[in-house]
Structure formats: structure tokens, C-alpha cells
Amino acid sequence: MSVGEAKSRGETRLIQDPSGGTSLKIRGVHVVVVDGPDRGKTFVPTRHLLRVGSHPDADVVLTDPTVSREHCELAVREDRIRVRDHGSTNGTFVEGVRVHDVEIGPGTLLRFGETTVRVTTADETVQVPLSTHDRFGGLLGTSARMREVFSILERVAPTDTTVLLEGESGTGKELAAEGVHEASERSEGPFVVFDCGAVPHDLAESALFGHVRGAFTGAVSDRRGVFEEADGGTLFLDEIGDLVSDLQPKLLRALERREVRRVGDEETRRVDVRIVAATNRSLEAEVHAGRFREDLYYRLAVVRVTLPPLRARPEDVPMLVEHFLRLLAPEGKPAPTISGQLLGALGARPWPGNVRELRNVVERAISLAGLDSFGGAPAKAGIAPSTDAELRLPLHEAREAFDRRYVEAILRRNGGNVSAAAREAGVDRKLIHRLIKRYGIGDE
């Protein structure tokens, strides 16, 4: 890569600075308030992503009482501006239509409560640091989106700062948490995982904080909770949005005081843990809905890192496929090969289950195809290859045709059992149900 512009697309440029580091140079977001209590105010970019709300720490601070504390965020992606509502009470509107996650063109008017703003790309640019590496822990990727994530994780890992990992299921949040632990000074200590949605309600407090003998029926001996187990290391709170509401204040107290009290005990115990939390839902929306404590959210979201879905970084698919081919090849046998044509087809898929789904597809193809040719796996798995007619379709129609055949085939192989089909595909069963309904499978 030469010094200066290496990639130009819209207003986005990949540049190399004299020190050898790489950064993404993009236009910032320019926000002008055209109506409401703050009319006439102008906000210029200091970051590539602007948080809008009434909270003092927002990038665009509005005094309008009908604006939520964490109302929405704005970010430039090439020549479009992405608007993502954070579950605000009064909504984010574009031309009178309430939106949740949408891309708009420069100059569009947005309404938040009683405030209207005009959003444009700014003359000023901001530089987004990118890692020079193509991996962080178990995460892989050469795309700018992933190297931006790696850059943040590399900088925060050596500290004890609390990290909140956001992203869809299957994007690699646990791998990111493990990578943060491995790159920290706590790497010799334990890495403990607590799945907030997997523990029964009546056992969750004991699992988190421990209990003493006789604290409840079945408590036949003292037991440590995950906070004590992680002492000196890292505690990964997976799916933190699923934590039951009555435990949230107790978790907040443990985070703030760095001490826990076992169920049934009068004494507190000091713990030295670094917290990394993860969620596949919007915690801002959960806060606005009253299901998640605002003070706990801010205690967890000291550094927020969003892992992009696989469909947003298709250029990483070849690297991931080659990695899984090597990783999953039968012991003592060479890794299967894959054609460039099939790699291109895989990169064009939407991957609702993200990297986890891609890994499952590769593993299934190796198992069913047997030895040498990855390219033969789809047909042997019961999914017919694309027809000439499909190849002449627009890309989005060809994707839909393949997805329908994929769902039909995987349901046939599992005798119509949706749960079993979802497990094989590496996706949530609700997604299979949605695709069945969308394509009218079984209605004929």
C-alpha cells in the first residue's frame, strides 16, 4: 500500500500514515438543528460515529425534553449516512416515517421528539485507526470493518477497562472476549464465562455470587460463584441483556464495589475481576423499555465494540473458509480445496447465522463430501447447485432462490423437524420459521 490514498470509494479512503499505521479516512457527520429548543445549533464531527441524545456525554446534546438520553446514532458509510435508533421513547422519523435502522442521503431531515435536524456529510474528515493485523485472538478478517474492531480491542485489552461487545449471534463475541483476556496482563488468570440467559432464575444469584451451606434447600455445602472463580482474571457476562431484573442492582453493586456477598452469608468478599459483557440486542432499547437498568448499562458500556455481521464484510469470507477448511480437515489428510466460483457464491450469501453458520456449512460439506472437493459438497448434501436460469437472475433473486432450496433440503434431511434443521444450519429456529413462512414452504 502506498502512502496516501490506497482505496477510494465515495468519501472513504484507506491511507497509510508516516509511522506505518493504517487508518480509514472518512467524511464526518454534520448536524444542524433547524427546529426545536436548540434551533440554530451546529454540531461538527470529532468522531466517525455520533451519538444523539439528551445525555451530557452524547456527541449531539439536545435539551429537548422529548429526546431520549441515548436517542440514536449517526455514522457515514461511503456516501450514505446510517441512522440507528436506540429504542427511543418518541422515535426517530424520516419524512414522517418512524425508522429504526436506515441509510439516508446527505441533506435529509430527521425528527427527534420536537426537534428537527438536517444531517449532511461534513467538509471535515475524521480518521478511524485500523489495525495492521488480520486477526485478534480467534477473530479473523482483513476488511476495514474488522481491522477497525481489532484496533479498538488491541488498545483496550492491556487495560482493566470494562468492555461491552455488541453484535448479532454468531459474530464472534466470545472469541473477542477471550482475545481481550489473552492480550491483557490477566492472561495467566482464569477466564470464566457466565451465560446470563442459560441459568434458571432461582439459581442465577447463587451462580453469580455463590452461597453458603443451608442458604436454601439443596445447599449442602458452601459454593463459590463465578465472580470468585474469576478472581485475578476476566469474567465474561454473555447475553447480559437476558439478566433478570431483580439481579441487576446486585450486579451493579458488585461491579462498583468489587465485592460480593454469597447467598445466605453476612460477610462480603473482595474480588479482583475484569468484566467483559456481550449482547445480541440493543441495551439502549432495553433501557428505554424499562427492562434494563440505565445505571448498569453505563457501568458496562465504558468501551462499546460492535462486531459487524458477516454480510457487511463479504471480503472476509474467503479467508474464513480457508481457515475452517484447515481447521476441520480430517486428521492426517490435506485440507479440501475450493473453487473461486464457489468462494464467490459463498461471499454473496446473506449468512443470517454469521461466522458460526459459515463454519457449520464448511464442516457439513467436509463431512458429506468426504475427501477432495469442497465444490461437490452442496449437491451431496442434498442441495442442488444453481441452475443456468438462476445465474441469469439479479443477485438478490438468486440468493432467495438458493435460500429457499437450502431450507427445503435441510428440512427434508431432518424429517421436517424445525429445531433439528436449525441446529444443523447453525441458526436460531425462529429464523427457519420465518423463512418457511416467507417462501410458503409446505403450502403447496
PDB file of N, CA and C in Angstrom, residues 73-159:
ATOM      1  N   GLU A  73     -27.900   7.035  16.851  1.00  0.00           N
ATOM      2  CA  GLU A  73     -26.530   7.303  16.441  1.00  0.00           C
ATOM      3  C   GLU A  73     -26.477   7.495  14.938  1.00  0.00           C
ATOM      4  N   LEU A  74     -25.503   8.278  14.492  1.00  0.00           N
ATOM      5  CA  LEU A  74     -25.325   8.604  13.079  1.00  0.00           C
ATOM      6  C   LEU A  74     -23.902   8.251  12.674  1.00  0.00           C
ATOM      7  N   ALA A  75     -23.769   7.639  11.506  1.00  0.00           N
ATOM      8  CA  ALA A  75     -22.435   7.285  11.025  1.00  0.00           C
ATOM      9  C   ALA A  75     -22.414   7.309   9.510  1.00  0.00           C
ATOM     10  N   VAL A  76     -21.304   7.778   8.932  1.00  0.00           N
ATOM     11  CA  VAL A  76     -21.148   7.796   7.476  1.00  0.00           C
ATOM     12  C   VAL A  76     -20.580   6.461   7.025  1.00  0.00           C
ATOM     13  N   ARG A  77     -21.222   5.863   6.040  1.00  0.00           N
ATOM     14  CA  ARG A  77     -20.715   4.669   5.388  1.00  0.00           C
ATOM     15  C   ARG A  77     -20.686   4.957   3.898  1.00  0.00           C
ATOM     16  N   GLU A  78     -19.490   5.188   3.375  1.00  0.00           N
ATOM     17  CA  GLU A  78     -19.292   5.589   1.987  1.00  0.00           C
ATOM     18  C   GLU A  78     -20.064   6.897   1.745  1.00  0.00           C
ATOM     19  N   ASP A  79     -21.032   6.938   0.801  1.00  0.00           N
ATOM     20  CA  ASP A  79     -21.722   8.197   0.525  1.00  0.00           C
ATOM     21  C   ASP A  79     -23.107   8.234   1.150  1.00  0.00           C
ATOM     22  N   ARG A  80     -23.375   7.366   2.128  1.00  0.00           N
ATOM     23  CA  ARG A  80     -24.658   7.332   2.802  1.00  0.00           C
ATOM     24  C   ARG A  80     -24.450   7.544   4.301  1.00  0.00           C
ATOM     25  N   ILE A  81     -25.511   7.953   4.977  1.00  0.00           N
ATOM     26  CA  ILE A  81     -25.477   8.161   6.421  1.00  0.00           C
ATOM     27  C   ILE A  81     -26.395   7.143   7.069  1.00  0.00           C
ATOM     28  N   ARG A  82     -25.828   6.350   7.975  1.00  0.00           N
ATOM     29  CA  ARG A  82     -26.640   5.347   8.666  1.00  0.00           C
ATOM     30  C   ARG A  82     -27.217   5.959   9.931  1.00  0.00           C
ATOM     31  N   VAL A  83     -28.524   5.778  10.113  1.00  0.00           N
ATOM     32  CA  VAL A  83     -29.237   6.251  11.297  1.00  0.00           C
ATOM     33  C   VAL A  83     -29.751   5.026  12.034  1.00  0.00           C
ATOM     34  N   ARG A  84     -29.372   4.881  13.299  1.00  0.00           N
ATOM     35  CA  ARG A  84     -29.827   3.731  14.089  1.00  0.00           C
ATOM     36  C   ARG A  84     -30.446   4.231  15.380  1.00  0.00           C
ATOM     37  N   ASP A  85     -31.769   4.033  15.521  1.00  0.00           N
ATOM     38  CA  ASP A  85     -32.484   4.435  16.730  1.00  0.00           C
ATOM     39  C   ASP A  85     -32.124   3.492  17.871  1.00  0.00           C
ATOM     40  N   HIS A  86     -31.992   4.038  19.071  1.00  0.00           N
ATOM     41  CA  HIS A  86     -31.607   3.241  20.230  1.00  0.00           C
ATOM     42  C   HIS A  86     -32.804   2.915  21.117  1.00  0.00           C
ATOM     43  N   GLY A  87     -33.959   2.672  20.488  1.00  0.00           N
ATOM     44  CA  GLY A  87     -35.152   2.354  21.266  1.00  0.00           C
ATOM     45  C   GLY A  87     -35.709   3.569  21.977  1.00  0.00           C
ATOM     46  N   SER A  88     -35.589   4.736  21.356  1.00  0.00           N
ATOM     47  CA  SER A  88     -36.035   5.982  21.981  1.00  0.00           C
ATOM     48  C   SER A  88     -37.539   5.954  22.259  1.00  0.00           C
ATOM     49  N   THR A  89     -37.940   6.726  23.253  1.00  0.00           N
ATOM     50  CA  THR A  89     -39.353   6.761  23.642  1.00  0.00           C
ATOM     51  C   THR A  89     -40.225   7.353  22.540  1.00  0.00           C
ATOM     52  N   ASN A  90     -39.808   8.474  21.963  1.00  0.00           N
ATOM     53  CA  ASN A  90     -40.629   9.175  20.980  1.00  0.00           C
ATOM     54  C   ASN A  90     -40.223   8.916  19.539  1.00  0.00           C
ATOM     55  N   GLY A  91     -39.190   8.128  19.324  1.00  0.00           N
ATOM     56  CA  GLY A  91     -38.861   7.677  17.982  1.00  0.00           C
ATOM     57  C   GLY A  91     -37.989   8.617  17.183  1.00  0.00           C
ATOM     58  N   THR A  92     -37.438   8.089  16.109  1.00  0.00           N
ATOM     59  CA  THR A  92     -36.668   8.835  15.112  1.00  0.00           C
ATOM     60  C   THR A  92     -37.444   8.758  13.806  1.00  0.00           C
ATOM     61  N   PHE A  93     -37.671   9.910  13.161  1.00  0.00           N
ATOM     62  CA  PHE A  93     -38.532   9.969  11.988  1.00  0.00           C
ATOM     63  C   PHE A  93     -37.795  10.552  10.787  1.00  0.00           C
ATOM     64  N   VAL A  94     -38.009   9.936   9.627  1.00  0.00           N
ATOM     65  CA  VAL A  94     -37.518  10.433   8.347  1.00  0.00           C
ATOM     66  C   VAL A  94     -38.732  10.669   7.459  1.00  0.00           C
ATOM     67  N   GLU A  95     -38.975  11.923   7.112  1.00  0.00           N
ATOM     68  CA  GLU A  95     -40.123  12.282   6.276  1.00  0.00           C
ATOM     69  C   GLU A  95     -41.408  11.705   6.839  1.00  0.00           C
ATOM     70  N   GLY A  96     -41.580  11.821   8.155  1.00  0.00           N
ATOM     71  CA  GLY A  96     -42.804  11.389   8.802  1.00  0.00           C
ATOM     72  C   GLY A  96     -42.905   9.909   9.090  1.00  0.00           C
ATOM     73  N   VAL A  97     -41.897   9.135   8.687  1.00  0.00           N
ATOM     74  CA  VAL A  97     -41.922   7.687   8.903  1.00  0.00           C
ATOM     75  C   VAL A  97     -40.947   7.337  10.027  1.00  0.00           C
ATOM     76  N   ARG A  98     -41.439   6.584  11.011  1.00  0.00           N
ATOM     77  CA  ARG A  98     -40.576   6.189  12.114  1.00  0.00           C
ATOM     78  C   ARG A  98     -39.612   5.119  11.629  1.00  0.00           C
ATOM     79  N   VAL A  99     -38.320   5.284  11.936  1.00  0.00           N
ATOM     80  CA  VAL A  99     -37.294   4.359  11.464  1.00  0.00           C
ATOM     81  C   VAL A  99     -36.514   3.813  12.652  1.00  0.00           C
ATOM     82  N   HIS A 100     -35.907   2.653  12.437  1.00  0.00           N
ATOM     83  CA  HIS A 100     -35.092   2.030  13.483  1.00  0.00           C
ATOM     84  C   HIS A 100     -33.634   1.887  13.039  1.00  0.00           C
ATOM     85  N   ASP A 101     -33.434   1.499  11.804  1.00  0.00           N
ATOM     86  CA  ASP A 101     -32.074   1.336  11.272  1.00  0.00           C
ATOM     87  C   ASP A 101     -32.174   1.554   9.778  1.00  0.00           C
ATOM     88  N   VAL A 102     -31.690   2.687   9.301  1.00  0.00           N
ATOM     89  CA  VAL A 102     -31.899   3.046   7.906  1.00  0.00           C
ATOM     90  C   VAL A 102     -30.718   3.857   7.401  1.00  0.00           C
ATOM     91  N   GLU A 103     -30.488   3.813   6.090  1.00  0.00           N
ATOM     92  CA  GLU A 103     -29.474   4.656   5.455  1.00  0.00           C
ATOM     93  C   GLU A 103     -30.164   5.773   4.697  1.00  0.00           C
ATOM     94  N   ILE A 104     -29.643   6.976   4.839  1.00  0.00           N
ATOM     95  CA  ILE A 104     -30.237   8.145   4.193  1.00  0.00           C
ATOM     96  C   ILE A 104     -29.157   8.887   3.413  1.00  0.00           C
ATOM     97  N   GLY A 105     -29.592   9.747   2.506  1.00  0.00           N
ATOM     98  CA  GLY A 105     -28.660  10.564   1.762  1.00  0.00           C
ATOM     99  C   GLY A 105     -28.356  11.863   2.485  1.00  0.00           C
ATOM    100  N   PRO A 106     -27.225  12.502   2.173  1.00  0.00           N
ATOM    101  CA  PRO A 106     -26.892  13.790   2.789  1.00  0.00           C
ATOM    102  C   PRO A 106     -27.987  14.821   2.536  1.00  0.00           C
ATOM    103  N   GLY A 107     -28.252  15.653   3.541  1.00  0.00           N
ATOM    104  CA  GLY A 107     -29.262  16.689   3.417  1.00  0.00           C
ATOM    105  C   GLY A 107     -30.629  16.289   3.931  1.00  0.00           C
ATOM    106  N   THR A 108     -30.795  15.057   4.366  1.00  0.00           N
ATOM    107  CA  THR A 108     -32.087  14.567   4.848  1.00  0.00           C
ATOM    108  C   THR A 108     -32.435  15.187   6.192  1.00  0.00           C
ATOM    109  N   LEU A 109     -33.723  15.474   6.390  1.00  0.00           N
ATOM    110  CA  LEU A 109     -34.213  15.990   7.662  1.00  0.00           C
ATOM    111  C   LEU A 109     -34.626  14.826   8.558  1.00  0.00           C
ATOM    112  N   LEU A 110     -34.194  14.871   9.809  1.00  0.00           N
ATOM    113  CA  LEU A 110     -34.580  13.890  10.817  1.00  0.00           C
ATOM    114  C   LEU A 110     -35.322  14.596  11.940  1.00  0.00           C
ATOM    115  N   ARG A 111     -36.307  13.912  12.507  1.00  0.00           N
ATOM    116  CA  ARG A 111     -37.028  14.479  13.650  1.00  0.00           C
ATOM    117  C   ARG A 111     -36.867  13.573  14.858  1.00  0.00           C
ATOM    118  N   PHE A 112     -36.445  14.193  15.988  1.00  0.00           N
ATOM    119  CA  PHE A 112     -36.349  13.503  17.269  1.00  0.00           C
ATOM    120  C   PHE A 112     -37.271  14.245  18.237  1.00  0.00           C
ATOM    121  N   GLY A 113     -38.368  13.664  18.654  1.00  0.00           N
ATOM    122  CA  GLY A 113     -39.282  14.370  19.540  1.00  0.00           C
ATOM    123  C   GLY A 113     -39.784  15.638  18.873  1.00  0.00           C
ATOM    124  N   GLU A 114     -39.523  16.785  19.511  1.00  0.00           N
ATOM    125  CA  GLU A 114     -39.939  18.075  18.958  1.00  0.00           C
ATOM    126  C   GLU A 114     -38.802  18.769  18.208  1.00  0.00           C
ATOM    127  N   THR A 115     -37.713  18.075  17.995  1.00  0.00           N
ATOM    128  CA  THR A 115     -36.537  18.657  17.352  1.00  0.00           C
ATOM    129  C   THR A 115     -36.369  18.096  15.945  1.00  0.00           C
ATOM    130  N   THR A 116     -36.051  18.989  14.989  1.00  0.00           N
ATOM    131  CA  THR A 116     -35.757  18.579  13.616  1.00  0.00           C
ATOM    132  C   THR A 116     -34.339  19.016  13.273  1.00  0.00           C
ATOM    133  N   VAL A 117     -33.570  18.101  12.681  1.00  0.00           N
ATOM    134  CA  VAL A 117     -32.195  18.413  12.310  1.00  0.00           C
ATOM    135  C   VAL A 117     -31.981  18.051  10.845  1.00  0.00           C
ATOM    136  N   ARG A 118     -31.026  18.737  10.234  1.00  0.00           N
ATOM    137  CA  ARG A 118     -30.579  18.385   8.897  1.00  0.00           C
ATOM    138  C   ARG A 118     -29.207  17.719   9.028  1.00  0.00           C
ATOM    139  N   VAL A 119     -29.080  16.551   8.413  1.00  0.00           N
ATOM    140  CA  VAL A 119     -27.849  15.770   8.529  1.00  0.00           C
ATOM    141  C   VAL A 119     -27.165  15.720   7.176  1.00  0.00           C
ATOM    142  N   THR A 120     -25.909  16.122   7.144  1.00  0.00           N
ATOM    143  CA  THR A 120     -25.142  16.084   5.901  1.00  0.00           C
ATOM    144  C   THR A 120     -23.760  15.511   6.197  1.00  0.00           C
ATOM    145  N   THR A 121     -23.050  15.184   5.130  1.00  0.00           N
ATOM    146  CA  THR A 121     -21.639  14.852   5.309  1.00  0.00           C
ATOM    147  C   THR A 121     -20.879  16.164   5.472  1.00  0.00           C
ATOM    148  N   ALA A 122     -19.909  16.157   6.358  1.00  0.00           N
ATOM    149  CA  ALA A 122     -19.178  17.374   6.693  1.00  0.00           C
ATOM    150  C   ALA A 122     -17.962  17.555   5.792  1.00  0.00           C
ATOM    151  N   ASP A 123     -17.498  18.799   5.679  1.00  0.00           N
ATOM    152  CA  ASP A 123     -16.252  19.058   4.969  1.00  0.00           C
ATOM    153  C   ASP A 123     -15.073  18.462   5.733  1.00  0.00           C
ATOM    154  N   GLU A 124     -15.193  18.462   7.077  1.00  0.00           N
ATOM    155  CA  GLU A 124     -14.138  17.896   7.903  1.00  0.00           C
ATOM    156  C   GLU A 124     -14.127  16.371   7.772  1.00  0.00           C
ATOM    157  N   THR A 125     -12.953  15.807   7.849  1.00  0.00           N
ATOM    158  CA  THR A 125     -12.838  14.349   7.834  1.00  0.00           C
ATOM    159  C   THR A 125     -12.300  13.875   9.169  1.00  0.00           C
ATOM    160  N   VAL A 126     -12.600  12.635   9.483  1.00  0.00           N
ATOM    161  CA  VAL A 126     -12.054  12.010  10.680  1.00  0.00           C
ATOM    162  C   VAL A 126     -11.324  10.744  10.259  1.00  0.00           C
ATOM    163  N   GLN A 127     -10.297  10.400  11.006  1.00  0.00           N
ATOM    164  CA  GLN A 127      -9.524   9.209  10.693  1.00  0.00           C
ATOM    165  C   GLN A 127      -9.831   8.119  11.712  1.00  0.00           C
ATOM    166  N   VAL A 128     -10.192   6.963  11.209  1.00  0.00           N
ATOM    167  CA  VAL A 128     -10.510   5.815  12.042  1.00  0.00           C
ATOM    168  C   VAL A 128      -9.301   4.887  12.032  1.00  0.00           C
ATOM    169  N   PRO A 129      -8.633   4.707  13.165  1.00  0.00           N
ATOM    170  CA  PRO A 129      -7.456   3.825  13.177  1.00  0.00           C
ATOM    171  C   PRO A 129      -7.831   2.387  12.821  1.00  0.00           C
ATOM    172  N   LEU A 130      -6.999   1.760  12.001  1.00  0.00           N
ATOM    173  CA  LEU A 130      -7.177   0.362  11.638  1.00  0.00           C
ATOM    174  C   LEU A 130      -5.964  -0.430  12.102  1.00  0.00           C
ATOM    175  N   SER A 131      -6.212  -1.632  12.569  1.00  0.00           N
ATOM    176  CA  SER A 131      -5.119  -2.499  12.971  1.00  0.00           C
ATOM    177  C   SER A 131      -4.317  -2.909  11.742  1.00  0.00           C
ATOM    178  N   THR A 132      -3.036  -3.152  11.923  1.00  0.00           N
ATOM    179  CA  THR A 132      -2.208  -3.676  10.837  1.00  0.00           C
ATOM    180  C   THR A 132      -2.264  -5.197  10.786  1.00  0.00           C
ATOM    181  N   HIS A 133      -3.025  -5.807  11.699  1.00  0.00           N
ATOM    182  CA  HIS A 133      -3.123  -7.265  11.767  1.00  0.00           C
ATOM    183  C   HIS A 133      -4.433  -7.750  11.159  1.00  0.00           C
ATOM    184  N   ASP A 134      -4.448  -9.007  10.750  1.00  0.00           N
ATOM    185  CA  ASP A 134      -5.657  -9.586  10.178  1.00  0.00           C
ATOM    186  C   ASP A 134      -6.335 -10.546  11.144  1.00  0.00           C
ATOM    187  N   ARG A 135      -5.958 -10.458  12.414  1.00  0.00           N
ATOM    188  CA  ARG A 135      -6.611 -11.283  13.419  1.00  0.00           C
ATOM    189  C   ARG A 135      -6.408 -10.686  14.798  1.00  0.00           C
ATOM    190  N   PHE A 136      -7.345 -11.028  15.686  1.00  0.00           N
ATOM    191  CA  PHE A 136      -7.218 -10.667  17.102  1.00  0.00           C
ATOM    192  C   PHE A 136      -7.764 -11.856  17.877  1.00  0.00           C
ATOM    193  N   GLY A 137      -6.885 -12.539  18.605  1.00  0.00           N
ATOM    194  CA  GLY A 137      -7.315 -13.764  19.253  1.00  0.00           C
ATOM    195  C   GLY A 137      -7.825 -14.739  18.204  1.00  0.00           C
ATOM    196  N   GLY A 138      -9.036 -15.221  18.375  1.00  0.00           N
ATOM    197  CA  GLY A 138      -9.636 -16.144  17.422  1.00  0.00           C
ATOM    198  C   GLY A 138     -10.432 -15.475  16.325  1.00  0.00           C
ATOM    199  N   LEU A 139     -10.488 -14.142  16.314  1.00  0.00           N
ATOM    200  CA  LEU A 139     -11.201 -13.405  15.268  1.00  0.00           C
ATOM    201  C   LEU A 139     -10.297 -13.212  14.059  1.00  0.00           C
ATOM    202  N   LEU A 140     -10.862 -13.365  12.854  1.00  0.00           N
ATOM    203  CA  LEU A 140     -10.101 -13.203  11.621  1.00  0.00           C
ATOM    204  C   LEU A 140     -10.792 -12.197  10.719  1.00  0.00           C
ATOM    205  N   GLY A 141      -9.988 -11.470   9.924  1.00  0.00           N
ATOM    206  CA  GLY A 141     -10.571 -10.568   8.943  1.00  0.00           C
ATOM    207  C   GLY A 141      -9.568  -9.574   8.416  1.00  0.00           C
ATOM    208  N   THR A 142      -9.651  -9.309   7.112  1.00  0.00           N
ATOM    209  CA  THR A 142      -8.802  -8.290   6.500  1.00  0.00           C
ATOM    210  C   THR A 142      -9.600  -7.052   6.128  1.00  0.00           C
ATOM    211  N   SER A 143     -10.924  -7.090   6.277  1.00  0.00           N
ATOM    212  CA  SER A 143     -11.773  -5.960   5.904  1.00  0.00           C
ATOM    213  C   SER A 143     -11.525  -4.776   6.837  1.00  0.00           C
ATOM    214  N   ALA A 144     -11.841  -3.585   6.334  1.00  0.00           N
ATOM    215  CA  ALA A 144     -11.681  -2.381   7.151  1.00  0.00           C
ATOM    216  C   ALA A 144     -12.561  -2.448   8.395  1.00  0.00           C
ATOM    217  N   ARG A 145     -13.767  -3.024   8.267  1.00  0.00           N
ATOM    218  CA  ARG A 145     -14.671  -3.110   9.409  1.00  0.00           C
ATOM    219  C   ARG A 145     -14.042  -3.931  10.541  1.00  0.00           C
ATOM    220  N   MET A 146     -13.426  -5.067  10.200  1.00  0.00           N
ATOM    221  CA  MET A 146     -12.832  -5.903  11.240  1.00  0.00           C
ATOM    222  C   MET A 146     -11.531  -5.312  11.764  1.00  0.00           C
ATOM    223  N   ARG A 147     -10.749  -4.693  10.905  1.00  0.00           N
ATOM    224  CA  ARG A 147      -9.491  -4.101  11.367  1.00  0.00           C
ATOM    225  C   ARG A 147      -9.757  -2.894  12.267  1.00  0.00           C
ATOM    226  N   GLU A 148     -10.886  -2.231  12.078  1.00  0.00           N
ATOM    227  CA  GLU A 148     -11.294  -1.175  13.000  1.00  0.00           C
ATOM    228  C   GLU A 148     -11.598  -1.781  14.373  1.00  0.00           C
ATOM    229  N   VAL A 149     -12.330  -2.907  14.380  1.00  0.00           N
ATOM    230  CA  VAL A 149     -12.621  -3.608  15.630  1.00  0.00           C
ATOM    231  C   VAL A 149     -11.327  -4.060  16.308  1.00  0.00           C
ATOM    232  N   PHE A 150     -10.419  -4.656  15.518  1.00  0.00           N
ATOM    233  CA  PHE A 150      -9.150  -5.121  16.086  1.00  0.00           C
ATOM    234  C   PHE A 150      -8.384  -3.971  16.724  1.00  0.00           C
ATOM    235  N   SER A 151      -8.395  -2.813  16.078  1.00  0.00           N
ATOM    236  CA  SER A 151      -7.664  -1.653  16.590  1.00  0.00           C
ATOM    237  C   SER A 151      -8.184  -1.248  17.975  1.00  0.00           C
ATOM    238  N   ILE A 152      -9.504  -1.245  18.132  1.00  0.00           N
ATOM    239  CA  ILE A 152     -10.088  -0.881  19.430  1.00  0.00           C
ATOM    240  C   ILE A 152      -9.725  -1.931  20.483  1.00  0.00           C
ATOM    241  N   LEU A 153      -9.887  -3.203  20.126  1.00  0.00           N
ATOM    242  CA  LEU A 153      -9.610  -4.273  21.082  1.00  0.00           C
ATOM    243  C   LEU A 153      -8.132  -4.296  21.480  1.00  0.00           C
ATOM    244  N   GLU A 154      -7.245  -4.050  20.522  1.00  0.00           N
ATOM    245  CA  GLU A 154      -5.821  -4.026  20.828  1.00  0.00           C
ATOM    246  C   GLU A 154      -5.478  -2.928  21.824  1.00  0.00           C
ATOM    247  N   ARG A 155      -6.156  -1.800  21.708  1.00  0.00           N
ATOM    248  CA  ARG A 155      -5.857  -0.679  22.606  1.00  0.00           C
ATOM    249  C   ARG A 155      -6.464  -0.860  23.991  1.00  0.00           C
ATOM    250  N   VAL A 156      -7.650  -1.482  24.064  1.00  0.00           N
ATOM    251  CA  VAL A 156      -8.325  -1.601  25.351  1.00  0.00           C
ATOM    252  C   VAL A 156      -7.890  -2.840  26.122  1.00  0.00           C
ATOM    253  N   ALA A 157      -7.397  -3.871  25.427  1.00  0.00           N
ATOM    254  CA  ALA A 157      -7.071  -5.139  26.086  1.00  0.00           C
ATOM    255  C   ALA A 157      -6.067  -4.993  27.234  1.00  0.00           C
ATOM    256  N   PRO A 158      -4.980  -4.225  27.082  1.00  0.00           N
ATOM    257  CA  PRO A 158      -3.987  -4.156  28.175  1.00  0.00           C
ATOM    258  C   PRO A 158      -4.487  -3.438  29.420  1.00  0.00           C
ATOM    259  N   THR A 159      -5.629  -2.762  29.342  1.00  0.00           N
ATOM    260  CA  THR A 159      -6.172  -2.043  30.495  1.00  0.00           C
ATOM    261  C   THR A 159      -7.132  -2.952  31.262  1.00  0.00           C
TER     262      THR A 159
END
